[in-house]
PDB file of C-alpha atoms in Angstrom:
ATOM      1  CA  ASP A   1      54.512 -31.736  19.783  1.00 88.00           C
ATOM      2  CA  ILE A   2      55.677 -33.403  15.689  1.00 94.00           C
ATOM      3  CA  GLN A   3      53.563 -34.975  15.978  1.00 97.00           C
ATOM      4  CA  MET A   4      53.955 -39.157  13.909  1.00 97.00           C
ATOM      5  CA  THR A   5      52.287 -40.828  11.242  1.00 98.00           C
ATOM      6  CA  GLN A   6      52.209 -44.282  10.565  1.00 98.00           C
ATOM      7  CA  SER A   7      50.654 -46.627   7.252  1.00 98.00           C
ATOM      8  CA  PRO A   8      49.357 -48.858   6.960  1.00 97.00           C
ATOM      9  CA  SER A   9      47.251 -49.015  10.483  1.00 98.00           C
ATOM     10  CA  THR A  10      46.790 -52.282   9.761  1.00 98.00           C
ATOM     11  CA  LEU A  11      48.216 -54.824   7.554  1.00 97.00           C
ATOM     12  CA  SER A  12      47.786 -58.787   6.738  1.00 97.00           C
ATOM     13  CA  ALA A  13      50.472 -60.637   4.998  1.00 97.00           C
ATOM     14  CA  SER A  14      51.976 -64.424   4.665  1.00 96.00           C
ATOM     15  CA  VAL A  15      55.472 -66.148   6.386  1.00 96.00           C
ATOM     16  CA  GLY A  16      57.836 -64.736   4.303  1.00 97.00           C
ATOM     17  CA  ASP A  17      56.226 -61.965   3.166  1.00 97.00           C
ATOM     18  CA  ARG A  18      58.224 -58.251   2.512  1.00 98.00           C
ATOM     19  CA  VAL A  19      56.634 -56.511   4.719  1.00 98.00           C
ATOM     20  CA  THR A  20      57.530 -52.138   4.815  1.00 98.00           C
ATOM     21  CA  ILE A  21      55.912 -50.408   7.075  1.00 98.00           C
ATOM     22  CA  THR A  22      55.605 -46.112   6.748  1.00 98.00           C
ATOM     23  CA  CYS A  23      56.344 -43.258   9.517  1.00 98.00           C
ATOM     24  CA  ARG A  24      55.572 -39.660   8.577  1.00 98.00           C
ATOM     25  CA  ALA A  25      56.811 -36.776  10.439  1.00 98.00           C
ATOM     26  CA  SER A  26      55.255 -33.849  10.203  1.00 97.00           C
ATOM     27  CA  GLN A  27      58.362 -31.645  10.327  1.00 97.00           C
ATOM     28  CA  SER A  28      61.887 -32.566  10.430  1.00 97.00           C
ATOM     29  CA  ILE A  29      63.632 -34.969  12.830  1.00 96.00           C
ATOM     30  CA  SER A  30      66.984 -35.462  11.167  1.00 96.00           C
ATOM     31  CA  SER A  31      67.168 -39.129  11.734  1.00 96.00           C
ATOM     32  CA  TRP A  32      65.864 -39.053  15.143  1.00 95.00           C
ATOM     33  CA  LEU A  33      63.556 -42.057  14.717  1.00 97.00           C
ATOM     34  CA  ALA A  34      63.076 -45.125  16.850  1.00 98.00           C
ATOM     35  CA  TRP A  35      61.429 -48.063  16.056  1.00 98.00           C
ATOM     36  CA  TYR A  36      58.905 -50.085  18.297  1.00 98.00           C
ATOM     37  CA  GLN A  37      57.775 -53.932  18.336  1.00 98.00           C
ATOM     38  CA  GLN A  38      54.352 -54.115  20.880  1.00 98.00           C
ATOM     39  CA  LYS A  39      53.048 -58.207  21.880  1.00 98.00           C
ATOM     40  CA  PRO A  40      49.332 -58.046  23.532  1.00 96.00           C
ATOM     41  CA  GLY A  41      50.269 -57.618  26.356  1.00 96.00           C
ATOM     42  CA  LYS A  42      53.679 -57.254  26.805  1.00 98.00           C
ATOM     43  CA  ALA A  43      55.829 -53.746  26.647  1.00 98.00           C
ATOM     44  CA  PRO A  44      57.049 -52.795  23.848  1.00 98.00           C
ATOM     45  CA  LYS A  45      60.696 -54.177  22.374  1.00 98.00           C
ATOM     46  CA  LEU A  46      63.191 -50.980  20.464  1.00 98.00           C
ATOM     47  CA  LEU A  47      64.476 -53.108  17.238  1.00 98.00           C
ATOM     48  CA  ILE A  48      65.926 -49.609  15.196  1.00 98.00           C
ATOM     49  CA  TYR A  49      66.806 -46.282  16.742  1.00 97.00           C
ATOM     50  CA  LYS A  50      68.884 -43.730  14.790  1.00 96.00           C
ATOM     51  CA  ALA A  51      66.344 -44.485  11.624  1.00 97.00           C
ATOM     52  CA  SER A  52      68.606 -47.259  10.401  1.00 98.00           C
ATOM     53  CA  SER A  53      70.519 -48.530  13.509  1.00 97.00           C
ATOM     54  CA  LEU A  54      69.708 -52.148  14.721  1.00 98.00           C
ATOM     55  CA  GLU A  55      68.944 -52.500  18.660  1.00 97.00           C
ATOM     56  CA  SER A  56      71.557 -55.139  19.596  1.00 96.00           C
ATOM     57  CA  GLY A  57      70.093 -58.796  19.011  1.00 97.00           C
ATOM     58  CA  VAL A  58      67.419 -58.143  16.793  1.00 98.00           C
ATOM     59  CA  PRO A  59      67.464 -60.030  13.195  1.00 98.00           C
ATOM     60  CA  SER A  60      68.984 -59.045  11.266  1.00 98.00           C
ATOM     61  CA  ARG A  61      65.674 -59.377   9.076  1.00 98.00           C
ATOM     62  CA  PHE A  62      64.783 -55.891  10.556  1.00 98.00           C
ATOM     63  CA  SER A  63      66.418 -52.990   8.846  1.00 98.00           C
ATOM     64  CA  GLY A  64      65.519 -48.826   8.889  1.00 98.00           C
ATOM     65  CA  THR A  65      65.672 -45.974   5.931  1.00 98.00           C
ATOM     66  CA  GLY A  66      64.608 -42.720   5.804  1.00 98.00           C
ATOM     67  CA  SER A  67      66.122 -39.083   7.346  1.00 98.00           C
ATOM     68  CA  GLY A  68      63.471 -35.445   7.319  1.00 97.00           C
ATOM     69  CA  THR A  69      60.016 -36.963   7.714  1.00 98.00           C
ATOM     70  CA  GLU A  70      59.624 -39.869   5.726  1.00 98.00           C
ATOM     71  CA  PHE A  71      60.821 -42.879   7.542  1.00 98.00           C
ATOM     72  CA  THR A  72      60.177 -46.752   6.521  1.00 98.00           C
ATOM     73  CA  LEU A  73      60.851 -50.290   8.830  1.00 98.00           C
ATOM     74  CA  THR A  74      60.942 -53.538   6.507  1.00 98.00           C
ATOM     75  CA  ILE A  75      61.285 -56.804   7.917  1.00 98.00           C
ATOM     76  CA  SER A  76      62.926 -58.337   4.766  1.00 98.00           C
ATOM     77  CA  SER A  77      60.735 -61.733   5.472  1.00 97.00           C
ATOM     78  CA  LEU A  78      58.075 -62.103   7.752  1.00 97.00           C
ATOM     79  CA  GLN A  79      58.765 -64.797  10.340  1.00 97.00           C
ATOM     80  CA  PRO A  80      55.629 -66.369  13.144  1.00 95.00           C
ATOM     81  CA  ASP A  81      57.025 -64.219  15.726  1.00 96.00           C
ATOM     82  CA  ASP A  82      57.525 -61.369  13.577  1.00 97.00           C
ATOM     83  CA  PHE A  83      52.948 -59.962  13.547  1.00 95.00           C
ATOM     84  CA  ALA A  84      52.545 -57.389  16.892  1.00 97.00           C
ATOM     85  CA  THR A  85      52.005 -54.269  16.211  1.00 98.00           C
ATOM     86  CA  TYR A  86      55.119 -51.814  15.880  1.00 98.00           C
ATOM     87  CA  TYR A  87      55.433 -48.819  17.263  1.00 98.00           C
ATOM     88  CA  CYS A  88      57.556 -45.110  16.002  1.00 98.00           C
ATOM     89  CA  GLN A  89      58.886 -42.889  17.557  1.00 97.00           C
ATOM     90  CA  GLN A  90      60.541 -39.540  17.067  1.00 96.00           C
ATOM     91  CA  TYR A  91      63.352 -38.194  19.798  1.00 93.00           C
ATOM     92  CA  ASN A  92      64.699 -35.264  17.866  1.00 90.00           C
ATOM     93  CA  SER A  93      62.981 -33.204  21.449  1.00 86.00           C
ATOM     94  CA  TYR A  94      62.246 -34.160  24.826  1.00 86.00           C
ATOM     95  CA  SER A  95      59.032 -34.331  23.927  1.00 87.00           C
ATOM     96  CA  ARG A  96      59.029 -37.056  22.553  1.00 93.00           C
ATOM     97  CA  THR A  97      55.637 -38.916  21.111  1.00 96.00           C
ATOM     98  CA  PHE A  98      54.774 -42.325  19.113  1.00 97.00           C
ATOM     99  CA  GLY A  99      53.303 -42.560  15.587  1.00 98.00           C
ATOM    100  CA  GLN A 100      50.139 -44.594  16.535  1.00 98.00           C
ATOM    101  CA  GLY A 101      50.944 -47.553  15.535  1.00 98.00           C
ATOM    102  CA  THR A 102      50.551 -50.143  12.449  1.00 98.00           C
ATOM    103  CA  LYS A 103      49.592 -54.263  13.695  1.00 98.00           C
ATOM    104  CA  VAL A 104      50.785 -56.996  11.605  1.00 98.00           C
ATOM    105  CA  GLU A 105      48.344 -59.092  11.104  1.00 96.00           C
ATOM    106  CA  ILE A 106      48.215 -62.915   9.436  1.00 89.00           C
ATOM    107  CA  LYS A 107      46.640 -63.292   5.880  1.00 88.00           C
TER     108      LYS A 107
ATOM    109  CA  GLN B   1      71.025 -57.715  32.986  1.00 94.00           C
ATOM    110  CA  LEU B   2      68.869 -54.393  33.682  1.00 96.00           C
ATOM    111  CA  GLN B   3      65.139 -55.284  34.975  1.00 98.00           C
ATOM    112  CA  LEU B   4      62.380 -52.598  35.582  1.00 98.00           C
ATOM    113  CA  GLN B   5      58.837 -52.984  37.380  1.00 98.00           C
ATOM    114  CA  GLU B   6      55.744 -51.105  38.528  1.00 98.00           C
ATOM    115  CA  SER B   7      54.011 -51.477  41.207  1.00 98.00           C
ATOM    116  CA  GLY B   8      51.241 -49.727  42.775  1.00 97.00           C
ATOM    117  CA  PRO B   9      47.182 -49.827  43.616  1.00 97.00           C
ATOM    118  CA  GLY B  10      45.473 -50.713  40.469  1.00 96.00           C
ATOM    119  CA  LEU B  11      42.492 -49.009  40.750  1.00 98.00           C
ATOM    120  CA  VAL B  12      41.663 -45.178  41.624  1.00 98.00           C
ATOM    121  CA  LYS B  13      38.516 -43.113  41.679  1.00 98.00           C
ATOM    122  CA  PRO B  14      38.261 -39.624  39.624  1.00 98.00           C
ATOM    123  CA  SER B  15      39.580 -37.057  41.531  1.00 98.00           C
ATOM    124  CA  GLU B  16      42.190 -38.525  43.103  1.00 98.00           C
ATOM    125  CA  THR B  17      45.570 -38.775  42.663  1.00 98.00           C
ATOM    126  CA  LEU B  18      47.586 -41.600  41.139  1.00 98.00           C
ATOM    127  CA  SER B  19      50.750 -43.005  41.917  1.00 98.00           C
ATOM    128  CA  LEU B  20      52.796 -45.429  41.235  1.00 98.00           C
ATOM    129  CA  THR B  21      57.231 -46.579  41.024  1.00 98.00           C
ATOM    130  CA  CYS B  22      59.089 -47.793  39.661  1.00 98.00           C
ATOM    131  CA  THR B  23      62.106 -50.350  40.978  1.00 98.00           C
ATOM    132  CA  VAL B  24      65.583 -50.329  39.425  1.00 98.00           C
ATOM    133  CA  SER B  25      67.307 -53.566  39.609  1.00 97.00           C
ATOM    134  CA  GLY B  26      70.409 -54.895  38.011  1.00 96.00           C
ATOM    135  CA  GLY B  27      71.232 -51.380  37.273  1.00 95.00           C
ATOM    136  CA  SER B  28      72.149 -48.148  39.049  1.00 94.00           C
ATOM    137  CA  ILE B  29      69.779 -45.195  38.513  1.00 96.00           C
ATOM    138  CA  SER B  30      72.668 -42.766  39.976  1.00 94.00           C
ATOM    139  CA  SER B  31      74.084 -43.570  36.262  1.00 91.00           C
ATOM    140  CA  SER B  32      74.655 -39.924  34.979  1.00 89.00           C
ATOM    141  CA  SER B  33      73.805 -41.744  31.294  1.00 92.00           C
ATOM    142  CA  TYR B  34      70.684 -42.323  31.357  1.00 95.00           C
ATOM    143  CA  TYR B  35      67.060 -41.108  32.193  1.00 95.00           C
ATOM    144  CA  TRP B  36      64.314 -42.694  33.571  1.00 97.00           C
ATOM    145  CA  GLY B  37      60.817 -41.893  32.807  1.00 97.00           C
ATOM    146  CA  TRP B  38      57.089 -43.754  32.550  1.00 98.00           C
ATOM    147  CA  ILE B  39      54.070 -43.959  28.924  1.00 98.00           C
ATOM    148  CA  ARG B  40      51.378 -44.523  29.061  1.00 98.00           C
ATOM    149  CA  GLN B  41      48.722 -47.205  26.279  1.00 98.00           C
ATOM    150  CA  PRO B  42      44.878 -46.656  27.641  1.00 98.00           C
ATOM    151  CA  PRO B  43      43.457 -49.256  26.629  1.00 97.00           C
ATOM    152  CA  GLY B  44      43.716 -51.017  22.666  1.00 95.00           C
ATOM    153  CA  LYS B  45      45.856 -47.542  21.857  1.00 97.00           C
ATOM    154  CA  GLY B  46      49.013 -46.187  21.497  1.00 97.00           C
ATOM    155  CA  LEU B  47      51.401 -44.932  24.225  1.00 98.00           C
ATOM    156  CA  GLU B  48      52.882 -41.602  25.175  1.00 97.00           C
ATOM    157  CA  TRP B  49      55.545 -39.673  26.342  1.00 97.00           C
ATOM    158  CA  ILE B  50      54.535 -38.045  30.284  1.00 97.00           C
ATOM    159  CA  VAL B  51      57.613 -37.774  31.518  1.00 96.00           C
ATOM    160  CA  SER B  52      61.259 -38.704  32.523  1.00 95.00           C
ATOM    161  CA  ILE B  53      63.789 -37.518  35.468  1.00 95.00           C
ATOM    162  CA  SER B  54      68.041 -37.892  35.945  1.00 93.00           C
ATOM    163  CA  TYR B  55      69.044 -38.929  39.364  1.00 90.00           C
ATOM    164  CA  GLY B  56      69.704 -36.110  40.007  1.00 91.00           C
ATOM    165  CA  GLY B  57      65.724 -34.655  39.290  1.00 90.00           C
ATOM    166  CA  SER B  58      66.603 -32.856  36.504  1.00 92.00           C
ATOM    167  CA  THR B  59      63.126 -33.455  34.747  1.00 94.00           C
ATOM    168  CA  TYR B  60      61.252 -32.824  30.913  1.00 93.00           C
ATOM    169  CA  TYR B  61      57.865 -32.907  31.174  1.00 95.00           C
ATOM    170  CA  LYS B  62      54.597 -33.964  28.015  1.00 95.00           C
ATOM    171  CA  PRO B  63      53.165 -30.093  28.099  1.00 94.00           C
ATOM    172  CA  SER B  64      49.164 -31.155  27.979  1.00 95.00           C
ATOM    173  CA  LEU B  65      50.207 -33.469  31.201  1.00 97.00           C
ATOM    174  CA  LYS B  66      53.055 -30.956  33.156  1.00 97.00           C
ATOM    175  CA  SER B  67      49.554 -29.256  35.261  1.00 97.00           C
ATOM    176  CA  ARG B  68      49.782 -32.546  36.985  1.00 98.00           C
ATOM    177  CA  VAL B  69      52.176 -34.962  36.911  1.00 98.00           C
ATOM    178  CA  THR B  70      55.002 -35.252  39.269  1.00 97.00           C
ATOM    179  CA  ILE B  71      57.882 -37.386  39.703  1.00 97.00           C
ATOM    180  CA  SER B  72      60.633 -37.758  42.188  1.00 96.00           C
ATOM    181  CA  VAL B  73      63.650 -40.535  42.117  1.00 96.00           C
ATOM    182  CA  ASP B  74      65.040 -42.058  44.729  1.00 95.00           C
ATOM    183  CA  THR B  75      67.815 -42.950  44.704  1.00 94.00           C
ATOM    184  CA  SER B  76      68.729 -44.886  47.861  1.00 95.00           C
ATOM    185  CA  LYS B  77      66.203 -47.015  47.148  1.00 97.00           C
ATOM    186  CA  ASN B  78      67.510 -47.026  43.652  1.00 96.00           C
ATOM    187  CA  GLN B  79      63.567 -45.791  42.270  1.00 97.00           C
ATOM    188  CA  PHE B  80      62.013 -43.452  40.863  1.00 97.00           C
ATOM    189  CA  SER B  81      58.040 -42.492  41.731  1.00 98.00           C
ATOM    190  CA  LEU B  82      54.993 -40.926  39.434  1.00 98.00           C
ATOM    191  CA  LYS B  83      52.457 -39.165  40.693  1.00 98.00           C
ATOM    192  CA  LEU B  84      49.839 -37.890  38.492  1.00 98.00           C
ATOM    193  CA  ASN B  85      46.652 -35.905  40.543  1.00 98.00           C
ATOM    194  CA  SER B  86      42.951 -35.187  39.616  1.00 98.00           C
ATOM    195  CA  VAL B  87      42.145 -38.059  37.508  1.00 98.00           C
ATOM    196  CA  THR B  88      39.510 -38.929  35.378  1.00 98.00           C
ATOM    197  CA  ALA B  89      38.870 -41.871  32.950  1.00 98.00           C
ATOM    198  CA  ALA B  90      40.641 -40.637  30.801  1.00 98.00           C
ATOM    199  CA  ASP B  91      43.927 -41.426  32.491  1.00 98.00           C
ATOM    200  CA  THR B  92      42.513 -45.356  32.690  1.00 98.00           C
ATOM    201  CA  ALA B  93      45.519 -47.584  30.395  1.00 98.00           C
ATOM    202  CA  VAL B  94      48.011 -49.468  31.308  1.00 98.00           C
ATOM    203  CA  TYR B  95      51.701 -47.769  32.836  1.00 98.00           C
ATOM    204  CA  TYR B  96      55.137 -48.406  31.825  1.00 98.00           C
ATOM    205  CA  CYS B  97      58.219 -47.089  33.385  1.00 98.00           C
ATOM    206  CA  ALA B  98      61.172 -47.264  30.600  1.00 98.00           C
ATOM    207  CA  ARG B  99      65.245 -46.263  30.540  1.00 97.00           C
ATOM    208  CA  SER B 100      66.059 -43.928  27.514  1.00 95.00           C
ATOM    209  CA  GLY B 101      69.773 -41.432  27.201  1.00 89.00           C
ATOM    210  CA  ARG B 102      70.471 -38.320  28.655  1.00 86.00           C
ATOM    211  CA  TYR B 103      70.911 -36.283  25.073  1.00 86.00           C
ATOM    212  CA  LEU B 104      69.298 -35.661  22.901  1.00 81.00           C
ATOM    213  CA  GLY B 105      70.473 -38.313  19.982  1.00 80.00           C
ATOM    214  CA  LEU B 106      70.289 -40.928  22.891  1.00 86.00           C
ATOM    215  CA  ILE B 107      66.500 -40.220  24.504  1.00 90.00           C
ATOM    216  CA  TYR B 108      64.544 -43.195  22.952  1.00 95.00           C
ATOM    217  CA  PHE B 109      63.368 -46.279  25.313  1.00 97.00           C
ATOM    218  CA  ASP B 110      65.994 -48.515  25.909  1.00 96.00           C
ATOM    219  CA  TYR B 111      65.226 -50.792  29.445  1.00 98.00           C
ATOM    220  CA  TRP B 112      60.940 -51.389  30.101  1.00 98.00           C
ATOM    221  CA  GLY B 113      58.694 -52.809  32.904  1.00 98.00           C
ATOM    222  CA  GLN B 114      56.414 -55.173  32.329  1.00 98.00           C
ATOM    223  CA  GLY B 115      53.555 -52.995  32.659  1.00 98.00           C
ATOM    224  CA  THR B 116      50.659 -51.694  35.323  1.00 98.00           C
ATOM    225  CA  LEU B 117      47.132 -50.841  33.948  1.00 98.00           C
ATOM    226  CA  VAL B 118      45.471 -48.328  36.772  1.00 98.00           C
ATOM    227  CA  THR B 119      42.272 -48.358  35.725  1.00 98.00           C
ATOM    228  CA  VAL B 120      40.100 -44.666  37.177  1.00 98.00           C
ATOM    229  CA  SER B 121      37.146 -45.436  38.078  1.00 96.00           C
ATOM    230  CA  PRO B 122      33.932 -44.455  41.600  1.00 95.00           C
TER     231      PRO B 122
END
């Protein structure tokens, strides 16, 4: 399986801050990476696919970049609704794997 | 709007079989464009993809779970089901059903069920 490693595991930030989360793959996955947001007790929600394509209905303050083995999710101006846990997921193969998650907390 | 809903027992005894069903509404499970899958999340931990199936029965399994997992689809009921045998406490998790695309560039999960907690305990 391809291993996905996110950093940091926890991030403390304030409303209005620019936030960046990194996801690294153990081997090249081209641009086959998705990002999800999960709030407590809820299912994950797709934010970004193909590394940088914004899912319909997702605010434009979310953006994704990267290819190969290194990827980033950026929230340009953190909003109260954005405090959640974020997961990356590779789909370079049918054996899909997720990162361990990054929790974005209120500072 | 597509909706997925998991159902099944919330408590399973060790060594027994966990059985869950996902009912799809607002769309047909028989679309050739999609696969239907199961993902789980142990309490306080991350997400783990388990298995996916097409309406025609083509399957992909997480290799480490393949020997214990059975997935099936019932197009007449617009449902698909998961069976995980020989469960242990390590299988305690919230189980989600979800939809993904069929082809490699599209196999991220765009629709999810709300999840159901399954606890393995005597």
